[in-house]
Amino acid sequence: MEAAAETGNMASVQHIILVLSGKGGVGKSTISTQLALALRHAGKKVGILDVDLCGPSIPRMLRAQGRAVHQCDSGWVPVYVDQEQSISLMSVGFLLENPDEAVVWRGPKKNALIRQFVCDVAWGQLDYLVVDTPPGTSDEHMATVDALRPYGPLGALVVTTPQAVSVGDVRRELTFCRKAGLQVLGVVENMSGFVCPHCAECTHVFSRGGGEELACHAGVPFLGSVPLDPELTRSLEEGRDFIREFPESPAFPALLSIAQKVLTEAPARLL
Amino acid sequence: MEEVPQGCPGTGSAQAGQGASCQGCPNQRLCASGAGAAPDPAIEEIKEKLKTVKHKILVLSGKGGVGKSTFSAHLAYGLAEDENTQVALLDIDICGPSIPKMMGLEGEQVHQSGSGWSPVFLEDNLGVMSVGFLLGSPDDAVIWRGPKKNGMIKQFLRDVDWGQVDYLIVDTPPGTSDEHLSAVQYLAAARIDGAAIITTPQEVSLQDVRKEISFCRKVKLPIIGVVENMSVFICPKCKKESQIFPPTTGGAERMCQDLKIPLLGKVPLDPHIGKSCDKGQSFLIDAPDSPAAVAYRGIIQKIQEFCGHHKPKQEPLPSS
C-alpha cells in the first residue's frame, strides 16, 4: 500500500467493493443497498458511497432522503441510516436543496466531487464500503477507480439483466474492469424471472440465462440470479429492510449468497 | 449546490481557466484562451447540415434501463412503416450503445462517402447511426471522458450524411450530463422539436425523471410528453395483471399532472418486447395486435401530431 493510504479518512475502511454495470436500470443501487443490509445483518459496519451524481437512488432506497450532511474537522459526516450507526451513507442527493433539481454537470465537475467524496468523508471505522456507480464507462468510473486505487479496492460486482441487449453493455464493463485493473468478484443476474402471484407461472420477462453465459464467457464467477419480486421493488420504494422482512422471498437466497461471497472473499485478501 | 465543488467557474465565464480549481483541468488552456466563451462554429455547421431534416426528437430519461432505446427503436420502426417517411435514428449513448443490437445491425460498419459518414440503412427509409458501428468487437469498451464523447456527438451531427429526412430520433444515455448538454447545444441553432421522456412507474425512477424534466426546463427544451414503460405485467398463462414495478406514488400519471406535462401513454411490460429487441426485430411486426403494440402506436401518433402542429422554424420556443 502507498503511504497516502495510511492517513486520511479512508485509512480505517477495511474493504472496498464497487458495484458496476454498463447498463442502466439493471439494479446496481438495489444490489448495493441489499448487499449493505446483508453485511449489516452479518454484524459488519458498512458505508455506501453513491457516485451516481445525475441520478442518485440510494437515499430513497434507505429512507434517508431529505437528510443533510454536516461538516466536522475531518470532513463531511455521512448520513447514518440507523440508530446503531451501522450503515452510513454519502450521496449527492444529500447536497441538493430541492430533490427535483437536476445536476447538470459535465465531466470535470463530476470528477472533482467524486474526489471529494473519496477523500473528505469522515467514514470512521468501516468493515465494508460499497460504492454504487452510474451506468457506463466514463468520467465517474475513471474518477472513482483512480481515487480509490491507493486503498486497494477488493473488487467489483457486475450487475446485469438477462436479455442480450443488457449483456452486450455489461461485456464492455468487464473490459473496463480489466483495463482498470479491478478484480471482478462476480456477475449478478438481476430481474431473472417473475413468478405470477395469481397462477405461480414463472415468466422470463427479460429473457433468461444471459448473466451466467456472460460470466462463463468472460471466465469470472457467477454469483446468482435475483428474480423479479414486486415485494423487493416495493420495499426499496419505501426504504424498508427487505432482508429482514421477507426471508421467504425467492429473491432472498440469491441476495444472501452474493453477500456470502463478499464475506468469504474479504478475509482471503487479508492473508 | 452549484458551488460544490468550489470548482469550475464555467467555460463561458470571465474566470474561465483562471480559477484555483482550473489548475490541472485538461481544458484549462482552452478555457483561459476565451475559446469556450465563443459559440462553437460547429453549431452553425450543424444547422446547415440538418436543414434537410424536418423534425428532430430527443428521447430522454434520467433513469437507465427504463426503455429509452426500446422506445427509440420502435418509434423509428413505427414511423418508417410509411414508405414515404424518411426516418433517421441516432444513438448518442457512447458507452452503452444498444441500438445496433435492437435493430439487428450488430457488426455493421459505417462507410465514408464524399459528403460524410453514411448511416447504416435497415430499410430504404430507415437509417441508423451509433458508436456501436465504429467498434471492432462487442467486448470493446468506450472508456471516454466527457470531451471525447462530445467530440463524437458533434461528428455524428455534423458529419453524417442523412440526406432528406422527415424525422431524426436521437436516443440518449441516462442522466443529465455531457451527452445531453452537447446534443442540446449542438442542435440549438437547428432547433429540436421536443423531447419524449421515458419512465417506469416506480418512484425510484420518477425521482430521476423529475430531474430530467428540470433539465429540459433549464435548457429550454420543449417536452412532447412522458411515456410510462413497464406499466403492468400480464401473465401469459392466466392473463391476470400484476405490477412488477408498483406505482407507489401514483406513477407517471400523477407526476404529469403535478408538473403539467402530457402523458403520451403507458406501455405494458410484455416479455415479447425484450425478445424482439434481443433478436433485432420490430415488436410492432412480431406482435401487431398485442396491447403493448397498440400502446406504442398510440404514442407514435401523438408524437406525429405534436410535430405536425409544431413548426419549429417560425414559432418562438415555448417558455418553460
XYZ file of C-alpha atoms in Angstrom:
591
model
C 0.000 0.000 0.000
C 1.084 3.505 -0.661
C 1.932 5.939 2.072
C -1.112 8.050 1.297
C -3.361 5.201 2.313
C -2.087 5.237 5.886
C -3.654 8.546 6.699
C -6.884 10.288 5.911
C -10.499 9.320 6.068
C -10.166 6.075 4.156
C -7.485 4.691 6.465
C -9.911 2.793 8.664
C -12.015 1.405 5.829
C -11.218 -2.305 5.558
C -12.689 -3.390 2.235
C -13.986 -1.511 -0.767
C -16.421 -3.056 -3.237
C -17.602 -1.361 -6.415
C -20.965 -2.168 -7.939
C -20.838 -1.664 -11.687
C -22.857 -2.193 -14.821
C -22.577 -0.915 -18.349
C -26.347 -0.792 -18.497
C -28.680 1.488 -16.583
C -31.657 0.367 -14.552
C -30.450 -3.177 -14.065
C -30.367 -2.886 -10.292
C -26.965 -1.567 -9.276
C -28.445 0.543 -6.491
C -30.781 -2.270 -5.466
C -27.899 -4.736 -5.211
C -25.730 -2.160 -3.411
C -28.468 -1.498 -0.879
C -29.264 -5.154 -0.284
C -25.606 -6.057 -0.048
C -25.120 -3.361 2.577
C -28.140 -4.593 4.538
C -26.974 -8.196 4.337
C -23.497 -7.260 5.536
C -25.053 -5.311 8.368
C -27.001 -8.413 9.395
C -23.698 -10.257 9.470
C -22.587 -7.754 12.088
C -20.446 -5.569 9.882
C -20.203 -1.812 9.753
C -20.976 -0.673 6.250
C -20.703 2.546 4.320
C -22.345 3.254 0.980
C -20.901 5.827 -1.355
C -23.294 6.757 -4.161
C -21.278 8.251 -7.018
C -24.268 8.415 -9.362
C -24.370 12.203 -9.453
C -27.124 12.661 -12.022
C -29.476 10.020 -10.664
C -28.818 9.216 -7.006
C -31.208 6.466 -5.850
C -29.630 5.238 -2.642
C -31.065 7.870 -0.251
C -34.606 6.903 -1.164
C -33.912 3.192 -1.021
C -32.694 3.561 2.555
C -35.338 6.105 3.532
C -32.770 8.817 4.105
C -33.939 11.382 1.573
C -34.008 14.943 2.786
C -31.297 14.353 5.381
C -28.401 16.732 5.473
C -24.664 16.218 5.544
C -22.760 18.060 8.253
C -19.207 19.257 8.389
C -16.719 18.189 11.013
C -12.981 18.694 11.442
C -12.084 15.750 9.277
C -14.618 16.469 6.549
C -18.210 15.600 5.742
C -20.108 13.451 8.218
C -22.023 10.779 6.315
C -25.720 10.235 6.968
C -26.431 7.348 9.337
C -29.383 5.222 8.356
C -29.996 3.577 11.714
C -29.552 4.437 15.344
C -26.761 1.935 15.844
C -24.892 3.781 13.089
C -24.093 0.516 11.361
C -24.867 1.876 7.887
C -23.555 5.244 6.810
C -24.285 6.871 3.537
C -22.960 9.573 1.267
C -24.724 10.743 -1.865
C -25.089 13.881 -3.934
C -28.765 13.571 -3.050
C -27.961 14.998 0.384
C -26.395 18.092 -1.097
C -29.379 19.141 -3.198
C -31.774 21.665 -1.782
C -34.635 20.504 -3.945
C -34.936 16.796 -4.722
C -36.138 17.503 -8.279
C -33.173 19.679 -9.075
C -31.068 18.333 -11.923
C -27.324 18.083 -11.505
C -26.379 19.244 -14.987
C -22.648 18.832 -14.804
C -20.034 17.908 -17.293
C -17.168 15.560 -16.536
C -14.584 17.750 -14.761
C -17.053 18.939 -12.154
C -18.292 15.407 -11.523
C -14.704 14.202 -11.155
C -13.944 16.887 -8.586
C -16.936 15.958 -6.452
C -16.071 12.255 -6.606
C -12.533 13.006 -5.441
C -14.044 14.947 -2.560
C -16.366 12.081 -1.748
C -13.439 9.696 -1.568
C -11.102 11.954 0.397
C -13.318 14.150 2.524
C -15.981 11.897 4.021
C -15.332 11.006 7.644
C -16.430 7.367 7.441
C -14.762 6.338 10.676
C -14.269 2.597 11.223
C -15.874 0.605 8.420
C -15.690 -3.069 7.576
C -17.028 -2.511 4.090
C -17.520 0.433 1.791
C -19.922 -0.303 -1.059
C -19.551 2.108 -3.970
C -22.641 2.411 -6.172
C -21.926 3.799 -9.637
C -23.906 5.237 -12.542
C -24.195 3.233 -15.772
C -21.405 3.377 -18.318
C -17.645 3.518 -18.526
C -16.929 7.198 -18.385
C -15.933 10.075 -16.118
C -17.442 8.847 -12.871
C -15.940 5.405 -13.253
C -12.469 6.559 -14.107
C -12.521 9.152 -11.340
C -13.747 6.623 -8.786
C -11.256 3.932 -9.718
C -8.401 6.449 -9.781
C -9.328 7.917 -6.428
C -9.764 4.524 -4.779
C -6.675 2.900 -6.245
C -4.343 3.811 -3.327
C -6.708 1.999 -0.964
C -6.689 -1.284 -2.888
C -10.352 -1.999 -3.605
C -11.373 -5.614 -3.116
C -13.064 -5.766 -6.487
C -16.213 -5.195 -8.454
C -19.643 -6.774 -8.536
C -21.028 -6.519 -12.046
C -24.803 -6.441 -12.374
C -26.758 -7.346 -15.488
C -30.258 -8.323 -16.512
C -30.684 -11.482 -18.603
C -31.501 -10.026 -22.006
C -28.877 -9.815 -24.731
C -29.176 -6.044 -25.031
C -28.077 -5.633 -21.431
C -25.435 -8.349 -21.516
C -23.901 -6.561 -24.508
C -23.279 -3.437 -22.455
C -22.025 -5.402 -19.490
C -19.404 -7.150 -21.622
C -17.947 -3.716 -22.180
C -17.955 -3.090 -18.440
C -15.896 -6.249 -17.904
C -13.376 -4.897 -20.393
C -13.307 -1.692 -18.359
C -12.563 -3.671 -15.176
C -9.733 -5.488 -16.880
C -8.223 -2.278 -18.220
C -8.613 -0.550 -14.867
C -7.003 -3.480 -13.043
C -10.117 -4.114 -10.996
C -10.798 -7.684 -9.935
C -14.282 -8.914 -10.851
C -15.749 -10.600 -7.766
C -18.539 -11.894 -9.930
C -21.566 -11.292 -12.106
C -25.046 -10.947 -10.612
C -28.087 -11.501 -12.801
C -30.994 -9.369 -11.674
C -34.664 -9.426 -12.751
C -34.321 -13.040 -13.786
C -37.879 -14.230 -13.823
C -41.238 -13.238 -12.488
C -43.495 -15.628 -10.620
C -47.102 -14.642 -11.269
C -48.778 -14.130 -7.910
C -52.057 -15.409 -9.373
C -51.032 -18.666 -11.021
C -47.401 -19.172 -9.897
C -46.264 -19.387 -13.528
C -42.677 -18.161 -13.857
C -42.229 -15.841 -16.824
C -38.799 -14.778 -18.002
C -39.794 -11.179 -18.576
C -36.328 -10.144 -19.691
C -35.303 -13.478 -21.212
C -33.075 -15.833 -19.209
C -29.585 -17.097 -18.600
C -27.697 -14.127 -20.033
C -25.771 -13.388 -16.847
C -24.492 -16.891 -16.381
C -23.488 -17.151 -20.021
C -21.624 -13.884 -19.770
C -19.765 -14.951 -16.620
C -18.854 -18.230 -18.289
C -17.704 -16.499 -21.460
C -15.604 -13.972 -19.548
C -14.211 -16.526 -17.083
C -15.483 -14.758 -13.956
C -17.606 -16.219 -11.128
C -21.382 -16.191 -11.462
C -22.929 -15.222 -8.138
C -26.569 -15.986 -8.742
C -29.857 -14.805 -10.198
C -32.132 -12.450 -8.320
C -35.709 -12.911 -9.565
C -38.095 -10.023 -10.140
C -40.037 -9.585 -6.956
C -42.599 -6.801 -6.553
C -42.034 -7.042 -2.790
C -38.387 -6.143 -3.337
C -39.312 -3.167 -5.522
C -41.922 -2.031 -3.048
C -39.608 -2.431 -0.119
C -36.973 -0.314 -1.882
C -39.556 2.321 -2.730
C -40.454 2.617 0.901
C -36.914 2.294 2.145
C -37.548 -0.796 4.252
C -35.212 -3.605 5.144
C -36.114 -6.310 2.652
C -33.651 -8.832 4.014
C -35.211 -8.702 7.443
C -38.836 -8.526 6.361
C -39.051 -11.013 3.525
C -36.848 -14.021 4.274
C -39.263 -16.231 2.290
C -38.958 -14.216 -0.898
C -37.458 -16.001 -3.890
C -35.022 -13.087 -4.181
C -33.666 -13.730 -0.682
C -31.304 -16.689 -1.224
C -29.680 -15.009 -4.216
C -29.028 -11.805 -2.293
C -27.655 -13.756 0.629
C -25.286 -15.784 -1.495
C -23.893 -12.598 -3.004
C -23.223 -11.224 0.457
C -21.659 -14.556 1.461
C -19.314 -14.386 -1.484
C -18.220 -10.918 -0.463
C -17.699 -12.034 3.125
C -15.554 -15.020 2.157
C -13.580 -13.065 -0.404
C -12.550 -10.426 2.092
C -10.544 -12.467 4.634
C -8.846 -14.289 1.778
C -7.403 -10.994 0.682
C -6.037 -10.216 4.120
C -3.639 -13.148 4.156
C -25.370 23.185 -4.554
C -23.974 24.864 -7.623
C -20.951 25.820 -5.515
C -19.957 22.249 -4.727
C -17.229 21.567 -5.613
C -15.941 25.124 -5.378
C -14.839 24.300 -8.782
C -15.350 25.009 -12.398
C -16.237 28.646 -12.964
C -17.944 27.636 -16.209
C -16.430 27.693 -19.656
C -18.219 30.870 -20.641
C -17.414 32.939 -17.558
C -14.789 35.647 -17.200
C -12.900 33.416 -14.743
C -12.738 30.528 -17.186
C -9.374 28.820 -16.932
C -8.216 31.131 -14.158
C -9.924 29.767 -11.038
C -7.956 27.820 -8.466
C -9.819 24.674 -9.407
C -8.823 25.102 -13.039
C -5.300 24.027 -12.106
C -4.832 20.619 -13.585
C -8.077 20.659 -15.523
C -7.442 19.295 -19.007
C -9.387 22.181 -20.502
C -7.645 24.939 -18.592
C -5.727 26.347 -21.519
C -8.720 26.198 -23.795
C -10.915 27.997 -21.266
C -8.286 30.613 -20.481
C -7.970 31.445 -24.171
C -11.585 32.518 -24.185
C -12.445 29.970 -26.847
C -15.029 28.456 -24.538
C -16.999 31.665 -24.418
C -17.380 31.956 -28.176
C -20.125 29.830 -29.683
C -18.776 26.693 -31.284
C -18.658 27.185 -35.066
C -19.952 23.629 -35.334
C -23.390 24.830 -34.183
C -23.857 26.761 -37.414
C -22.382 23.938 -39.473
C -24.813 21.510 -37.863
C -27.682 23.848 -38.607
C -26.689 23.873 -42.276
C -26.204 20.114 -42.352
C -29.560 19.401 -40.735
C -31.540 21.727 -42.977
C -32.687 18.603 -44.771
C -34.113 17.178 -41.530
C -37.686 18.264 -40.832
C -38.262 17.083 -37.284
C -35.825 16.357 -34.517
C -36.901 14.403 -31.468
C -34.839 13.594 -28.395
C -35.648 10.515 -26.317
C -34.610 11.155 -22.718
C -34.797 9.710 -19.235
C -32.951 10.454 -16.045
C -33.024 6.763 -15.228
C -31.253 3.947 -17.008
C -32.868 0.780 -18.280
C -36.379 2.199 -18.464
C -36.655 1.595 -22.201
C -35.243 4.653 -23.974
C -33.579 2.622 -26.693
C -36.507 0.225 -26.987
C -38.817 3.171 -27.416
C -36.479 4.984 -29.827
C -36.161 1.853 -31.942
C -39.910 1.340 -32.061
C -40.621 4.973 -32.749
C -38.273 4.624 -35.715
C -39.823 1.324 -36.836
C -43.323 2.724 -36.455
C -42.657 5.950 -38.354
C -40.808 4.088 -41.097
C -43.745 1.767 -41.737
C -44.976 4.519 -44.032
C -42.683 4.152 -47.056
C -42.890 7.849 -47.777
C -41.494 8.846 -44.405
C -37.727 9.039 -44.167
C -36.510 8.216 -40.674
C -33.071 8.584 -39.111
C -32.126 7.108 -35.755
C -29.032 8.439 -33.973
C -27.736 6.667 -30.874
C -25.625 9.002 -28.728
C -25.229 6.549 -25.863
C -21.484 6.361 -26.372
C -20.619 3.998 -23.514
C -23.614 1.669 -23.845
C -24.948 1.657 -27.388
C -27.933 -0.701 -27.604
C -29.470 0.376 -30.894
C -27.328 -1.786 -33.231
C -28.349 -4.945 -31.374
C -32.018 -3.946 -31.177
C -32.202 -3.165 -34.871
C -30.419 -6.378 -35.860
C -27.466 -4.400 -37.186
C -24.689 -5.725 -34.971
C -21.353 -5.964 -36.735
C -22.319 -3.469 -39.443
C -19.770 -0.870 -40.424
C -20.132 2.782 -41.303
C -18.964 3.802 -44.766
C -17.290 7.015 -45.782
C -18.561 8.963 -48.731
C -17.744 12.328 -50.233
C -20.416 14.002 -48.156
C -19.528 12.370 -44.837
C -20.325 9.169 -42.955
C -23.132 7.137 -44.441
C -25.586 5.796 -41.898
C -26.349 2.082 -41.881
C -29.669 1.563 -43.653
C -32.059 -1.014 -42.240
C -34.685 -0.143 -44.821
C -34.554 2.316 -47.687
C -36.260 4.842 -45.457
C -34.633 3.998 -42.110
C -31.006 4.980 -41.493
C -29.177 4.292 -38.231
C -26.003 5.685 -36.682
C -24.352 4.525 -33.482
C -20.921 4.366 -31.907
C -21.534 0.614 -31.912
C -20.810 0.587 -35.655
C -17.366 2.033 -35.014
C -16.221 -0.622 -32.526
C -14.166 -3.608 -33.570
C -15.534 -6.180 -31.153
C -18.574 -6.446 -28.867
C -16.155 -6.526 -25.928
C -14.620 -3.166 -26.797
C -15.323 -0.647 -24.088
C -15.510 3.030 -24.906
C -13.756 4.386 -21.832
C -14.000 8.047 -22.626
C -14.339 11.152 -20.569
C -16.750 13.928 -21.458
C -14.810 15.977 -24.033
C -14.163 12.937 -26.196
C -17.822 11.914 -26.050
C -18.824 15.432 -27.008
C -16.481 15.329 -29.982
C -18.116 12.113 -31.139
C -21.608 13.605 -30.842
C -20.512 16.658 -32.756
C -19.209 14.405 -35.513
C -22.435 12.425 -35.562
C -24.470 15.580 -36.018
C -22.164 17.373 -38.410
C -20.562 14.636 -40.471
C -23.276 12.045 -41.020
C -24.874 12.289 -44.415
C -28.523 11.711 -43.516
C -29.976 13.039 -46.763
C -33.617 14.177 -46.849
C -35.166 13.113 -43.560
C -38.608 13.631 -42.059
C -37.761 12.523 -38.522
C -34.425 12.378 -36.750
C -34.743 10.462 -33.489
C -31.903 10.893 -31.016
C -31.557 8.156 -28.398
C -29.601 9.292 -25.337
C -27.866 7.688 -22.358
C -29.347 8.094 -18.864
C -28.602 11.236 -16.884
C -28.206 14.945 -17.358
C -24.582 15.337 -18.261
C -22.171 15.710 -21.123
C -24.080 13.876 -23.839
C -27.320 15.703 -23.112
C -25.807 19.141 -22.856
C -23.860 18.568 -26.039
C -26.831 17.312 -28.018
C -28.940 20.254 -26.914
C -26.203 22.807 -27.508
C -25.145 21.482 -30.884
C -28.754 21.324 -32.013
C -29.615 24.755 -30.592
C -29.491 26.533 -33.932
C -31.012 23.634 -35.854
C -33.933 23.544 -33.369
C -35.224 20.432 -31.666
C -38.989 19.830 -31.920
C -39.068 18.362 -28.450
C -38.195 15.571 -26.078
C -40.064 12.390 -25.300
C -39.324 11.365 -21.728
C -39.434 7.713 -20.721
C -40.008 6.408 -17.216
C -41.123 3.324 -15.342
C -43.907 3.569 -12.727
C -41.927 3.341 -9.501
C -40.776 6.361 -7.517
C -37.094 5.441 -7.685
C -37.359 6.007 -11.421
C -39.701 9.007 -11.274
C -37.370 10.906 -8.976
C -34.659 10.750 -11.630
C -37.138 11.631 -14.358
C -38.218 14.775 -12.484
C -34.582 15.817 -12.632
C -34.623 15.218 -16.367
C -37.694 17.427 -16.681
C -35.989 20.145 -14.694
C -33.046 19.719 -17.072
C -35.363 20.240 -20.070
C -36.707 23.377 -18.459
C -33.246 24.682 -17.666
C -32.092 24.272 -21.248
C -35.498 25.348 -22.675
C -36.135 22.106 -24.467
C -39.858 21.603 -25.235
C -41.310 18.419 -23.744
C -43.556 16.402 -26.058
C -44.683 14.243 -23.178
C -43.962 11.296 -20.940
C -44.180 7.596 -21.774
C -44.687 5.194 -18.888
C -42.982 1.947 -19.775
C -43.254 -1.432 -17.999
C -46.617 -0.332 -16.568
C -48.338 -3.609 -15.790
C -47.409 -7.181 -16.452
C -49.950 -9.508 -17.962
C -49.204 -13.126 -17.128
C -49.058 -15.036 -20.403
C -50.671 -18.045 -18.698
C -53.551 -16.696 -16.621
C -53.857 -13.280 -18.347
C -54.093 -11.549 -14.983
C -52.325 -8.282 -14.316
C -49.505 -7.750 -11.830
C -47.473 -4.714 -11.006
C -43.829 -5.647 -11.056
C -42.743 -2.032 -10.645
C -45.535 -0.699 -8.424
C -46.523 2.975 -8.877
C -46.290 3.726 -5.149
C -46.525 7.468 -5.729
C -49.137 7.427 -8.481
C -46.798 6.616 -11.351
C -46.206 8.789 -14.376
C -49.842 9.880 -14.445
C -49.602 11.685 -11.148
C -46.220 13.170 -11.987
C -47.544 14.524 -15.294
C -50.498 16.120 -13.544
C -48.246 17.690 -10.944
C -45.799 19.039 -13.495
C -48.461 19.846 -16.110
C -46.977 17.886 -18.957
C -48.806 15.442 -21.238
C -48.745 11.709 -20.619
C -48.343 10.143 -24.050
C -49.272 6.659 -22.972
C -48.499 3.590 -20.902
C -46.786 0.567 -22.386
C -47.365 -2.701 -20.538
C -44.451 -4.976 -19.689
C -44.571 -7.668 -22.343
C -41.802 -10.307 -22.398
C -42.094 -10.336 -26.202
C -40.737 -6.796 -26.422
C -37.430 -7.811 -24.859
C -37.311 -10.918 -27.029
C -37.903 -8.936 -30.211
C -35.177 -6.482 -29.181
C -32.724 -9.314 -28.498
C -33.456 -10.743 -31.926
C -33.197 -7.328 -33.541
C -36.728 -7.333 -34.872
C -39.621 -4.930 -34.708
C -42.045 -5.854 -31.967
C -44.705 -3.922 -33.875
C -44.418 -6.540 -36.619
C -43.813 -9.542 -34.336
C -46.938 -8.947 -32.241
C -49.026 -6.311 -34.033
C -52.198 -6.896 -32.031
C -50.709 -7.053 -28.543
C -51.712 -4.365 -26.045
C -48.123 -3.103 -25.959
C -48.010 -2.652 -29.742
C -51.322 -0.803 -29.641
C -49.941 1.440 -26.910
C -46.799 2.118 -28.938
C -48.830 3.070 -31.987
C -50.972 5.469 -29.979
C -47.873 7.188 -28.639
C -46.219 7.366 -32.050
C -49.344 9.001 -33.435
C -49.334 11.612 -30.680
C -45.711 12.424 -31.425
C -46.516 12.811 -35.133
C -49.361 15.142 -34.253
C -47.103 17.164 -31.980
C -44.559 17.569 -34.760
C -47.285 18.445 -37.248
C -48.697 21.237 -35.128
C -45.357 22.408 -34.004
C -43.494 24.385 -36.626
C -40.122 24.921 -35.032
C -38.894 27.326 -37.692
C -41.442 30.065 -37.099
C -42.628 29.668 -33.541
C -40.574 31.034 -30.688
C -39.528 28.408 -28.164
C -42.333 27.854 -25.693
C -41.305 29.303 -22.391
C -40.939 26.806 -19.586
